[in-house]
Amino acid sequence: MSDKKKLELYIHIPFCERKCAYCDFLSMPATLGVQRGYVETLIDEIIKESAGVRDYEVSSIFIGGGTPSILPGEYILGILQAVGDYFDVGTDAEITIEINPGTLDPHKLECYREGGVNRVSLGLQSADDWELRVLGRIHTYDDFLKSYQQVRQAGFSNVNVDLMSALPGQTLDSWERTLKKVLMLRPEHISAYSLIIEEGTPFFDRYGNGGQAFPPLPDEDTEREMYHVTRSVLESHGYHRYEISNYSRPGCQCRHNLGYWTGVDYLGLGLGAASCVSGFRFKKEENLRAYMEKASQADFPSCLYKEIHKLDQRDRIEEFMFLGLRLTEGVSGAEFLQQFGQNMWNVYGPVIEDMEQKGLLQVEHPRVFLTEKGMDLSNYVMSHFLLD
Ligand code: SF4
């Protein structure tokens, strides 16, 4: 095993066929010509960024979006070949690509395999075609099934399916049906998030600030129940919840996300991608035209950097707690001491005790983790870990 520091790469593909009604991700429709120009710039960025992280070994790569599978397969292959040529990629690196149903074909899958992709994440969200239409998704459940079969036929043995609850018009029954349909396929991993109404989206116009529209959002009690049903149904089928919204079959946790939650450095490549490397947090240029124009500047890629923030000890401690407590195994006092040279109880003793008394945290020395109730109220719990 290499004794180099670990680095995770996130590669952003900001293109989608059209915008979903709830989406506030950095994504947009684009012509093939724009996509080609973007990938050329991205490859240039990959090559130049690699020089700054020579003392790292890449432990995971995540190609996300947007819809990475909208690109011709050769573009993804070119991106991965550039990464392989210029970064020190570990032989057992986890390499994930996000795929949206309705954008896939067998040739693209061949390109992914050739590029070393060993994990696929399929965005389904719901197995109910009416709910998919309300969300503005481009695909039906049958389109998803076809993509899922293609992925399996291409030999991918590590597959995630993304689901979303608390959708407009969704009932507890329809959510359970979605879970059960997906469970019949036995994916290795399931992510199940609740819909958040984000500002600047068509959904915000309809539902923001308590707004009512048809179909209505489930009420708060139903939403809570959906959350509990998710856990009980998935766990009864052998899926272990290892993070607030993530479930996997044994040994199939997403290593990329686990690394992020446990503080592994990550480098974001592409439009608007976020990084945290060597104690600095920063983002890349978010405007597509500016991103591509900057490629010709002498100081490319550092001219892409925005919102550069040097993390101090306080930031790092808070981040350790916020991210670590998302995991069902929680945080370890021993790791805290090792990373920060301080006893976790000297820093957070009263907070931990208070949360424990409220039944929100459980202490099993040296670990501290959220209880079931604490997971439900995680934002409230986390807010108490902010340092003055
Ligand atoms: S496919 Fe994903 S990234 Fe693209 S518009 Fe829909 S939610 Fe947003």
mmCIF file of C-alpha atoms and ligand atoms in Angstrom:
data_model
loop_
_atom_site.group_PDB
_atom_site.id
_atom_site.type_symbol
_atom_site.label_atom_id
_atom_site.label_comp_id
_atom_site.label_asym_id
_atom_site.label_seq_id
_atom_site.Cartn_x
_atom_site.Cartn_y
_atom_site.Cartn_z
ATOM 1 C CA MET A 1 0.000 0.000 0.000
ATOM 2 C CA SER A 2 1.245 3.472 -0.862
ATOM 3 C CA ASP A 3 2.319 5.729 2.010
ATOM 4 C CA LYS A 4 1.218 8.802 0.068
ATOM 5 C CA LYS A 5 -1.699 10.897 1.342
ATOM 6 C CA LYS A 6 -5.107 9.955 -0.072
ATOM 7 C CA LEU A 7 -6.915 12.233 -2.511
ATOM 8 C CA GLU A 8 -10.422 11.967 -3.918
ATOM 9 C CA LEU A 9 -11.250 13.488 -7.304
ATOM 10 C CA TYR A 10 -14.660 14.888 -8.174
ATOM 11 C CA ILE A 11 -15.199 15.646 -11.861
ATOM 12 C CA HIS A 12 -18.209 17.775 -12.771
ATOM 13 C CA ILE A 13 -20.129 17.384 -16.022
ATOM 14 C CA PRO A 14 -22.633 20.263 -16.003
ATOM 15 C CA PHE A 15 -24.924 19.139 -18.838
ATOM 16 C CA CYS A 16 -28.447 17.726 -18.810
ATOM 17 C CA GLU A 17 -31.007 17.135 -21.506
ATOM 18 C CA ARG A 18 -33.314 19.574 -19.747
ATOM 19 C CA LYS A 19 -33.697 20.976 -16.259
ATOM 20 C CA CYS A 20 -35.780 19.030 -13.703
ATOM 21 C CA ALA A 21 -38.326 21.162 -11.827
ATOM 22 C CA TYR A 22 -36.631 20.750 -8.423
ATOM 23 C CA CYS A 23 -32.998 21.036 -9.500
ATOM 24 C CA ASP A 24 -30.602 23.699 -8.273
ATOM 25 C CA PHE A 25 -27.426 21.839 -9.299
ATOM 26 C CA LEU A 26 -25.007 23.526 -11.660
ATOM 27 C CA SER A 27 -26.340 21.964 -14.848
ATOM 28 C CA MET A 28 -27.784 23.060 -18.175
ATOM 29 C CA PRO A 29 -28.645 21.822 -21.649
ATOM 30 C CA ALA A 30 -25.854 22.343 -24.229
ATOM 31 C CA THR A 31 -25.039 21.509 -27.832
ATOM 32 C CA LEU A 32 -22.538 18.804 -28.657
ATOM 33 C CA GLY A 33 -20.085 21.515 -29.713
ATOM 34 C CA VAL A 34 -20.269 23.191 -26.300
ATOM 35 C CA GLN A 35 -19.889 19.816 -24.606
ATOM 36 C CA ARG A 36 -16.778 19.085 -26.681
ATOM 37 C CA GLY A 37 -15.247 22.489 -25.852
ATOM 38 C CA TYR A 38 -15.962 21.928 -22.163
ATOM 39 C CA VAL A 39 -14.346 18.496 -22.131
ATOM 40 C CA GLU A 40 -11.240 19.916 -23.849
ATOM 41 C CA THR A 41 -10.938 22.594 -21.169
ATOM 42 C CA LEU A 42 -11.594 20.046 -18.449
ATOM 43 C CA ILE A 43 -8.816 17.786 -19.723
ATOM 44 C CA ASP A 44 -6.462 20.758 -19.791
ATOM 45 C CA GLU A 45 -7.471 21.532 -16.200
ATOM 46 C CA ILE A 46 -6.919 17.896 -15.171
ATOM 47 C CA ILE A 47 -3.414 17.873 -16.650
ATOM 48 C CA LYS A 48 -2.395 21.165 -15.046
ATOM 49 C CA GLU A 49 -3.980 20.481 -11.641
ATOM 50 C CA SER A 50 -2.127 17.173 -11.346
ATOM 51 C CA ALA A 51 1.169 19.035 -10.875
ATOM 52 C CA GLY A 52 -0.027 20.421 -7.518
ATOM 53 C CA VAL A 53 -0.855 17.060 -5.936
ATOM 54 C CA ARG A 54 2.159 14.913 -6.763
ATOM 55 C CA ASP A 55 2.433 13.758 -3.148
ATOM 56 C CA TYR A 56 -1.076 12.277 -3.187
ATOM 57 C CA GLU A 57 -2.477 8.965 -4.385
ATOM 58 C CA VAL A 58 -5.994 9.071 -5.827
ATOM 59 C CA SER A 59 -8.223 6.701 -3.860
ATOM 60 C CA SER A 60 -11.503 7.456 -5.637
ATOM 61 C CA ILE A 61 -12.881 9.296 -8.637
ATOM 62 C CA PHE A 62 -16.491 10.420 -8.901
ATOM 63 C CA ILE A 63 -17.822 11.723 -12.206
ATOM 64 C CA GLY A 64 -21.011 13.572 -11.321
ATOM 65 C CA GLY A 65 -23.270 16.246 -12.665
ATOM 66 C CA GLY A 66 -25.462 17.180 -14.307
ATOM 67 C CA THR A 67 -25.724 14.058 -16.368
ATOM 68 C CA PRO A 68 -22.282 12.651 -17.224
ATOM 69 C CA SER A 69 -23.924 9.934 -19.323
ATOM 70 C CA ILE A 70 -25.223 12.578 -21.735
ATOM 71 C CA LEU A 71 -21.686 12.891 -23.147
ATOM 72 C CA PRO A 72 -20.447 10.620 -25.936
ATOM 73 C CA GLY A 73 -18.651 7.666 -24.330
ATOM 74 C CA GLU A 74 -15.306 8.682 -25.870
ATOM 75 C CA TYR A 75 -15.389 11.971 -23.951
ATOM 76 C CA ILE A 76 -15.610 10.147 -20.617
ATOM 77 C CA LEU A 77 -12.877 7.785 -21.748
ATOM 78 C CA GLY A 78 -10.676 10.756 -22.677
ATOM 79 C CA ILE A 79 -11.250 12.348 -19.267
ATOM 80 C CA LEU A 80 -10.370 9.136 -17.432
ATOM 81 C CA GLN A 81 -7.326 8.527 -19.593
ATOM 82 C CA ALA A 82 -6.049 12.022 -18.783
ATOM 83 C CA VAL A 83 -6.578 11.352 -15.071
ATOM 84 C CA GLY A 84 -4.756 8.003 -15.347
ATOM 85 C CA ASP A 85 -1.870 9.561 -17.286
ATOM 86 C CA TYR A 86 -1.287 12.527 -14.989
ATOM 87 C CA PHE A 87 -2.422 11.488 -11.494
ATOM 88 C CA ASP A 88 -1.140 8.657 -9.346
ATOM 89 C CA VAL A 89 -4.364 6.615 -9.272
ATOM 90 C CA GLY A 90 -4.360 3.741 -6.744
ATOM 91 C CA THR A 91 -4.789 0.291 -8.287
ATOM 92 C CA ASP A 92 -7.905 -0.308 -6.182
ATOM 93 C CA ALA A 93 -9.415 3.161 -6.656
ATOM 94 C CA GLU A 94 -13.212 3.306 -6.701
ATOM 95 C CA ILE A 95 -14.313 5.002 -9.928
ATOM 96 C CA THR A 96 -17.986 6.002 -10.101
ATOM 97 C CA ILE A 97 -20.018 7.580 -12.856
ATOM 98 C CA GLU A 98 -23.525 8.997 -12.512
ATOM 99 C CA ILE A 99 -25.955 7.847 -15.167
ATOM 100 C CA ASN A 100 -29.450 9.052 -15.918
ATOM 101 C CA PRO A 101 -31.890 6.620 -17.508
ATOM 102 C CA GLY A 102 -32.715 7.526 -21.071
ATOM 103 C CA THR A 103 -29.173 8.684 -21.889
ATOM 104 C CA LEU A 104 -27.329 5.371 -22.012
ATOM 105 C CA ASP A 105 -26.293 2.891 -24.690
ATOM 106 C CA PRO A 106 -24.040 -0.204 -24.681
ATOM 107 C CA HIS A 107 -21.192 1.656 -26.397
ATOM 108 C CA LYS A 108 -21.047 4.266 -23.637
ATOM 109 C CA LEU A 109 -20.857 1.474 -21.081
ATOM 110 C CA GLU A 110 -17.957 -0.103 -22.998
ATOM 111 C CA CYS A 111 -16.124 3.228 -22.870
ATOM 112 C CA TYR A 112 -16.727 3.479 -19.119
ATOM 113 C CA ARG A 113 -15.310 0.027 -18.549
ATOM 114 C CA GLU A 114 -12.316 0.776 -20.729
ATOM 115 C CA GLY A 115 -11.725 3.930 -18.672
ATOM 116 C CA GLY A 116 -11.709 1.898 -15.447
ATOM 117 C CA VAL A 117 -15.166 2.774 -14.091
ATOM 118 C CA ASN A 118 -16.095 0.147 -11.482
ATOM 119 C CA ARG A 119 -19.165 1.700 -9.884
ATOM 120 C CA VAL A 120 -22.304 3.123 -11.456
ATOM 121 C CA SER A 121 -24.852 5.417 -9.847
ATOM 122 C CA LEU A 122 -28.269 5.499 -11.511
ATOM 123 C CA GLY A 123 -30.624 8.409 -10.868
ATOM 124 C CA LEU A 124 -34.113 6.941 -10.616
ATOM 125 C CA GLN A 125 -35.755 9.047 -7.839
ATOM 126 C CA SER A 126 -39.155 7.294 -8.116
ATOM 127 C CA ALA A 127 -40.554 4.119 -9.682
ATOM 128 C CA ASP A 128 -43.865 5.895 -10.316
ATOM 129 C CA ASP A 129 -44.145 7.428 -13.791
ATOM 130 C CA TRP A 130 -46.594 10.090 -12.658
ATOM 131 C CA GLU A 131 -44.219 11.225 -9.890
ATOM 132 C CA LEU A 132 -41.348 11.241 -12.398
ATOM 133 C CA ARG A 133 -43.392 13.519 -14.681
ATOM 134 C CA VAL A 134 -44.174 15.874 -11.809
ATOM 135 C CA LEU A 135 -40.439 16.081 -11.067
ATOM 136 C CA GLY A 136 -39.757 16.885 -14.726
ATOM 137 C CA ARG A 137 -37.475 13.871 -15.141
ATOM 138 C CA ILE A 138 -36.784 12.842 -18.743
ATOM 139 C CA HIS A 139 -37.341 9.117 -18.169
ATOM 140 C CA THR A 140 -39.943 6.555 -17.153
ATOM 141 C CA TYR A 141 -39.481 3.607 -14.799
ATOM 142 C CA ASP A 142 -39.171 1.313 -17.851
ATOM 143 C CA ASP A 143 -36.336 3.486 -19.181
ATOM 144 C CA PHE A 144 -34.608 3.015 -15.830
ATOM 145 C CA LEU A 145 -35.132 -0.765 -15.956
ATOM 146 C CA LYS A 146 -33.600 -0.877 -19.412
ATOM 147 C CA SER A 147 -30.574 1.140 -18.276
ATOM 148 C CA TYR A 148 -30.213 -1.000 -15.154
ATOM 149 C CA GLN A 149 -30.197 -4.172 -17.255
ATOM 150 C CA GLN A 150 -27.682 -2.685 -19.687
ATOM 151 C CA VAL A 151 -25.424 -1.777 -16.766
ATOM 152 C CA ARG A 152 -25.613 -5.309 -15.343
ATOM 153 C CA GLN A 153 -25.115 -6.889 -18.782
ATOM 154 C CA ALA A 154 -22.002 -4.765 -19.239
ATOM 155 C CA GLY A 155 -20.639 -6.466 -16.106
ATOM 156 C CA PHE A 156 -20.883 -3.698 -13.512
ATOM 157 C CA SER A 157 -21.202 -5.361 -10.117
ATOM 158 C CA ASN A 158 -21.361 -2.250 -7.935
ATOM 159 C CA VAL A 159 -24.482 -0.207 -8.621
ATOM 160 C CA ASN A 160 -26.187 2.571 -6.673
ATOM 161 C CA VAL A 161 -29.765 3.717 -7.208
ATOM 162 C CA ASP A 162 -30.734 7.251 -6.140
ATOM 163 C CA LEU A 163 -34.239 7.669 -4.733
ATOM 164 C CA MET A 164 -36.168 10.617 -3.383
ATOM 165 C CA SER A 165 -39.071 10.778 -0.938
ATOM 166 C CA ALA A 166 -41.431 13.599 0.099
ATOM 167 C CA LEU A 167 -42.293 14.292 -3.553
ATOM 168 C CA PRO A 168 -45.394 16.252 -4.589
ATOM 169 C CA GLY A 169 -48.350 13.878 -4.726
ATOM 170 C CA GLN A 170 -46.340 11.000 -3.259
ATOM 171 C CA THR A 171 -48.101 8.810 -0.685
ATOM 172 C CA LEU A 172 -46.649 6.449 1.862
ATOM 173 C CA ASP A 173 -47.909 3.564 -0.284
ATOM 174 C CA SER A 174 -46.343 4.822 -3.486
ATOM 175 C CA TRP A 175 -43.014 5.401 -1.683
ATOM 176 C CA GLU A 176 -43.104 1.848 -0.333
ATOM 177 C CA ARG A 177 -43.864 0.555 -3.824
ATOM 178 C CA THR A 178 -40.824 2.431 -5.158
ATOM 179 C CA LEU A 179 -38.609 0.934 -2.459
ATOM 180 C CA LYS A 180 -39.897 -2.577 -3.097
ATOM 181 C CA LYS A 181 -39.539 -2.378 -6.874
ATOM 182 C CA VAL A 182 -35.928 -1.277 -6.495
ATOM 183 C CA LEU A 183 -35.204 -3.929 -3.861
ATOM 184 C CA MET A 184 -36.258 -6.625 -6.327
ATOM 185 C CA LEU A 185 -33.274 -5.594 -8.453
ATOM 186 C CA ARG A 186 -30.810 -5.993 -5.536
ATOM 187 C CA PRO A 187 -28.534 -3.004 -6.236
ATOM 188 C CA GLU A 188 -25.460 -2.888 -3.991
ATOM 189 C CA HIS A 189 -26.290 0.580 -2.706
ATOM 190 C CA ILE A 190 -29.333 2.827 -2.322
ATOM 191 C CA SER A 191 -29.307 6.561 -1.577
ATOM 192 C CA ALA A 192 -32.635 7.841 -0.313
ATOM 193 C CA TYR A 193 -32.893 11.584 0.242
ATOM 194 C CA SER A 194 -35.930 13.725 1.020
ATOM 195 C CA LEU A 195 -36.828 16.351 -1.553
ATOM 196 C CA ILE A 196 -35.689 19.836 -0.558
ATOM 197 C CA ILE A 197 -37.438 22.794 -2.150
ATOM 198 C CA GLU A 198 -34.544 24.959 -3.317
ATOM 199 C CA GLU A 199 -34.753 28.645 -4.139
ATOM 200 C CA GLY A 200 -34.577 29.567 -7.795
ATOM 201 C CA THR A 201 -36.322 26.386 -8.996
ATOM 202 C CA PRO A 202 -39.832 26.025 -10.498
ATOM 203 C CA PHE A 203 -40.692 23.984 -7.396
ATOM 204 C CA PHE A 204 -39.776 26.952 -5.216
ATOM 205 C CA ASP A 205 -42.268 29.111 -7.134
ATOM 206 C CA ARG A 206 -44.917 26.488 -6.461
ATOM 207 C CA TYR A 207 -44.060 25.276 -2.967
ATOM 208 C CA GLY A 208 -41.534 27.715 -1.492
ATOM 209 C CA ASN A 209 -42.329 29.553 1.769
ATOM 210 C CA GLY A 210 -45.198 27.176 2.529
ATOM 211 C CA GLY A 211 -46.856 27.749 -0.868
ATOM 212 C CA GLN A 212 -49.576 25.327 -1.942
ATOM 213 C CA ALA A 213 -49.878 23.877 -5.405
ATOM 214 C CA PHE A 214 -51.169 20.730 -7.056
ATOM 215 C CA PRO A 215 -50.091 18.037 -6.449
ATOM 216 C CA PRO A 216 -49.457 18.953 -2.808
ATOM 217 C CA LEU A 217 -46.339 18.032 -0.873
ATOM 218 C CA PRO A 218 -46.828 15.326 1.773
ATOM 219 C CA ASP A 219 -47.431 16.811 5.218
ATOM 220 C CA GLU A 220 -44.677 16.737 7.824
ATOM 221 C CA ASP A 221 -45.972 13.608 9.574
ATOM 222 C CA THR A 222 -46.165 11.656 6.324
ATOM 223 C CA GLU A 223 -42.684 12.833 5.409
ATOM 224 C CA ARG A 224 -41.337 11.604 8.770
ATOM 225 C CA GLU A 225 -43.133 8.307 8.282
ATOM 226 C CA MET A 226 -41.603 7.913 4.828
ATOM 227 C CA TYR A 227 -38.196 8.399 6.387
ATOM 228 C CA HIS A 228 -38.864 5.658 8.964
ATOM 229 C CA VAL A 229 -40.377 3.302 6.388
ATOM 230 C CA THR A 230 -37.235 3.743 4.290
ATOM 231 C CA ARG A 231 -35.060 2.482 7.076
ATOM 232 C CA SER A 232 -37.270 -0.398 8.162
ATOM 233 C CA VAL A 233 -37.938 -1.666 4.621
ATOM 234 C CA LEU A 234 -34.325 -1.391 3.493
ATOM 235 C CA GLU A 235 -32.873 -2.866 6.670
ATOM 236 C CA SER A 236 -35.291 -5.792 6.570
ATOM 237 C CA HIS A 237 -33.907 -6.552 3.096
ATOM 238 C CA GLY A 238 -30.274 -6.594 4.226
ATOM 239 C CA TYR A 239 -29.314 -2.984 3.540
ATOM 240 C CA HIS A 240 -27.404 -1.330 6.356
ATOM 241 C CA ARG A 241 -27.810 2.382 6.911
ATOM 242 C CA TYR A 242 -24.275 3.743 7.274
ATOM 243 C CA GLU A 243 -25.129 7.418 6.830
ATOM 244 C CA ILE A 244 -28.296 9.460 7.379
ATOM 245 C CA SER A 245 -29.518 8.876 3.803
ATOM 246 C CA ASN A 246 -27.292 6.070 2.506
ATOM 247 C CA TYR A 247 -27.773 2.302 2.657
ATOM 248 C CA SER A 248 -25.685 -0.532 1.337
ATOM 249 C CA ARG A 249 -25.360 -4.278 1.228
ATOM 250 C CA PRO A 250 -22.434 -5.533 3.366
ATOM 251 C CA GLY A 251 -19.094 -4.136 2.202
ATOM 252 C CA CYS A 252 -20.652 -1.972 -0.525
ATOM 253 C CA GLN A 253 -20.560 1.480 1.058
ATOM 254 C CA CYS A 254 -19.577 4.282 -1.299
ATOM 255 C CA ARG A 255 -15.886 4.752 -0.550
ATOM 256 C CA HIS A 256 -15.833 8.168 -2.203
ATOM 257 C CA ASN A 257 -18.562 9.527 0.084
ATOM 258 C CA LEU A 258 -17.095 7.793 3.135
ATOM 259 C CA GLY A 259 -13.793 9.520 2.406
ATOM 260 C CA TYR A 260 -15.550 12.876 2.192
ATOM 261 C CA TRP A 261 -17.364 12.325 5.489
ATOM 262 C CA THR A 262 -14.157 11.263 7.238
ATOM 263 C CA GLY A 263 -12.074 14.211 6.071
ATOM 264 C CA VAL A 264 -10.038 12.825 3.149
ATOM 265 C CA ASP A 265 -8.746 15.673 0.924
ATOM 266 C CA TYR A 266 -10.711 16.123 -2.305
ATOM 267 C CA LEU A 267 -9.961 17.989 -5.500
ATOM 268 C CA GLY A 268 -12.859 19.185 -7.647
ATOM 269 C CA LEU A 269 -12.308 19.437 -11.388
ATOM 270 C CA GLY A 270 -14.644 21.218 -13.758
ATOM 271 C CA LEU A 271 -17.283 23.914 -13.565
ATOM 272 C CA GLY A 272 -18.105 25.036 -10.007
ATOM 273 C CA ALA A 273 -16.451 21.984 -8.443
ATOM 274 C CA ALA A 274 -15.547 22.284 -4.756
ATOM 275 C CA SER A 275 -12.191 21.249 -3.269
ATOM 276 C CA CYS A 276 -10.561 20.867 0.099
ATOM 277 C CA VAL A 277 -6.844 20.194 -0.257
ATOM 278 C CA SER A 278 -3.941 20.741 2.149
ATOM 279 C CA GLY A 279 -6.073 22.796 4.546
ATOM 280 C CA PHE A 280 -7.586 25.073 1.857
ATOM 281 C CA ARG A 281 -11.176 25.040 0.730
ATOM 282 C CA PHE A 282 -12.048 26.596 -2.632
ATOM 283 C CA LYS A 283 -14.432 26.407 -5.576
ATOM 284 C CA LYS A 284 -13.923 26.602 -9.303
ATOM 285 C CA GLU A 285 -15.421 29.211 -11.650
ATOM 286 C CA GLU A 286 -19.177 28.674 -11.971
ATOM 287 C CA ASN A 287 -19.885 30.498 -15.229
ATOM 288 C CA LEU A 288 -19.481 28.189 -18.220
ATOM 289 C CA ARG A 289 -18.330 30.855 -20.663
ATOM 290 C CA ALA A 290 -15.838 32.319 -18.155
ATOM 291 C CA TYR A 291 -14.587 28.826 -17.308
ATOM 292 C CA MET A 292 -13.819 28.093 -20.950
ATOM 293 C CA GLU A 293 -12.348 31.533 -21.676
ATOM 294 C CA LYS A 294 -9.977 31.286 -18.736
ATOM 295 C CA ALA A 295 -8.358 28.203 -20.276
ATOM 296 C CA SER A 296 -6.230 30.496 -22.448
ATOM 297 C CA GLN A 297 -4.895 32.526 -19.502
ATOM 298 C CA ALA A 298 -1.311 32.024 -18.390
ATOM 299 C CA ASP A 299 -2.419 31.402 -14.799
ATOM 300 C CA PHE A 300 -4.926 28.666 -15.734
ATOM 301 C CA PRO A 301 -6.130 26.721 -13.710
ATOM 302 C CA SER A 302 -5.503 28.850 -10.599
ATOM 303 C CA CYS A 303 -7.493 31.695 -12.245
ATOM 304 C CA LEU A 304 -10.542 29.428 -11.831
ATOM 305 C CA TYR A 305 -10.257 29.399 -8.030
ATOM 306 C CA LYS A 306 -12.926 31.268 -6.033
ATOM 307 C CA GLU A 307 -13.897 31.584 -2.390
ATOM 308 C CA ILE A 308 -10.505 30.399 -1.172
ATOM 309 C CA HIS A 309 -10.609 29.789 2.553
ATOM 310 C CA LYS A 310 -7.774 28.558 4.738
ATOM 311 C CA LEU A 311 -9.204 26.225 7.353
ATOM 312 C CA ASP A 312 -8.185 26.960 10.918
ATOM 313 C CA GLN A 313 -8.302 24.478 13.783
ATOM 314 C CA ARG A 314 -11.853 25.559 14.660
ATOM 315 C CA ASP A 315 -13.116 24.937 11.097
ATOM 316 C CA ARG A 316 -11.479 21.544 11.017
ATOM 317 C CA ILE A 317 -12.900 20.483 14.381
ATOM 318 C CA GLU A 318 -16.419 21.589 13.408
ATOM 319 C CA GLU A 319 -16.162 19.809 10.082
ATOM 320 C CA PHE A 320 -14.917 16.640 11.777
ATOM 321 C CA MET A 321 -18.038 16.645 13.973
ATOM 322 C CA PHE A 322 -20.596 17.698 11.319
ATOM 323 C CA LEU A 323 -19.443 15.186 8.743
ATOM 324 C CA GLY A 324 -18.568 12.368 11.150
ATOM 325 C CA LEU A 325 -21.907 12.519 12.957
ATOM 326 C CA ARG A 326 -23.707 11.915 9.662
ATOM 327 C CA LEU A 327 -22.300 8.393 9.792
ATOM 328 C CA THR A 328 -24.121 5.800 11.874
ATOM 329 C CA GLU A 329 -20.796 4.838 13.473
ATOM 330 C CA GLY A 330 -20.347 8.493 14.480
ATOM 331 C CA VAL A 331 -17.056 10.055 15.552
ATOM 332 C CA SER A 332 -14.241 8.642 17.652
ATOM 333 C CA GLY A 333 -12.690 10.480 20.592
ATOM 334 C CA ALA A 334 -9.417 8.682 19.850
ATOM 335 C CA GLU A 335 -9.349 10.027 16.268
ATOM 336 C CA PHE A 336 -10.238 13.483 17.557
ATOM 337 C CA LEU A 337 -7.266 13.402 19.922
ATOM 338 C CA GLN A 338 -4.966 12.157 17.188
ATOM 339 C CA GLN A 339 -6.061 14.817 14.675
ATOM 340 C CA PHE A 340 -6.377 17.836 16.939
ATOM 341 C CA GLY A 341 -4.189 17.065 19.965
ATOM 342 C CA GLN A 342 -7.119 17.760 22.280
ATOM 343 C CA ASN A 343 -9.545 15.625 24.217
ATOM 344 C CA MET A 344 -12.967 15.679 22.525
ATOM 345 C CA TRP A 345 -14.654 15.839 25.929
ATOM 346 C CA ASN A 346 -12.682 18.974 26.876
ATOM 347 C CA VAL A 347 -14.054 20.678 23.757
ATOM 348 C CA TYR A 348 -17.575 19.245 23.564
ATOM 349 C CA GLY A 349 -18.200 17.533 26.947
ATOM 350 C CA PRO A 350 -21.219 19.618 28.027
ATOM 351 C CA VAL A 351 -22.821 19.467 24.538
ATOM 352 C CA ILE A 352 -22.376 15.708 24.296
ATOM 353 C CA GLU A 353 -23.816 15.244 27.787
ATOM 354 C CA ASP A 354 -26.801 17.497 27.055
ATOM 355 C CA MET A 355 -27.558 15.729 23.743
ATOM 356 C CA GLU A 356 -27.149 12.345 25.426
ATOM 357 C CA GLN A 357 -29.662 13.317 28.100
ATOM 358 C CA LYS A 358 -32.114 14.397 25.407
ATOM 359 C CA GLY A 359 -31.741 10.969 23.798
ATOM 360 C CA LEU A 360 -30.185 12.425 20.647
ATOM 361 C CA LEU A 361 -26.626 11.121 21.050
ATOM 362 C CA GLN A 362 -25.265 7.851 22.327
ATOM 363 C CA VAL A 363 -21.806 7.432 23.831
ATOM 364 C CA GLU A 364 -19.973 4.116 23.589
ATOM 365 C CA HIS A 365 -16.416 5.071 24.430
ATOM 366 C CA PRO A 366 -14.509 6.167 22.458
ATOM 367 C CA ARG A 367 -17.325 6.657 19.925
ATOM 368 C CA VAL A 368 -20.207 9.119 19.938
ATOM 369 C CA PHE A 369 -23.053 8.728 17.466
ATOM 370 C CA LEU A 370 -26.566 9.936 16.740
ATOM 371 C CA THR A 371 -29.459 7.878 18.057
ATOM 372 C CA GLU A 372 -32.433 7.176 15.795
ATOM 373 C CA LYS A 373 -34.109 10.284 17.239
ATOM 374 C CA GLY A 374 -30.856 12.219 16.780
ATOM 375 C CA MET A 375 -30.798 11.246 13.083
ATOM 376 C CA ASP A 376 -34.326 12.634 12.757
ATOM 377 C CA LEU A 377 -33.217 15.903 14.322
ATOM 378 C CA SER A 378 -29.681 15.941 12.935
ATOM 379 C CA ASN A 379 -29.711 19.628 11.949
ATOM 380 C CA TYR A 380 -30.683 20.594 15.492
ATOM 381 C CA VAL A 381 -27.953 18.385 16.968
ATOM 382 C CA MET A 382 -25.259 19.615 14.550
ATOM 383 C CA SER A 383 -26.067 23.244 15.318
ATOM 384 C CA HIS A 384 -24.845 22.650 18.878
ATOM 385 C CA PHE A 385 -21.414 21.619 17.633
ATOM 386 C CA LEU A 386 -20.613 25.066 16.262
ATOM 387 C CA LEU A 387 -17.758 26.556 18.276
ATOM 388 C CA ASP A 388 -17.948 30.188 19.481
HETATM 389 S S1 SF4 B 1 -30.875 15.235 -14.100
HETATM 390 FE FE1 SF4 B 1 -30.065 15.810 -12.091
HETATM 391 S S2 SF4 B 1 -28.641 17.493 -12.484
HETATM 392 FE FE2 SF4 B 1 -29.892 17.230 -14.336
HETATM 393 S S3 SF4 B 1 -31.540 18.690 -14.125
HETATM 394 FE FE3 SF4 B 1 -32.298 16.745 -13.296
HETATM 395 S S4 SF4 B 1 -31.803 16.803 -11.100
HETATM 396 FE FE4 SF4 B 1 -30.622 18.420 -12.109
#
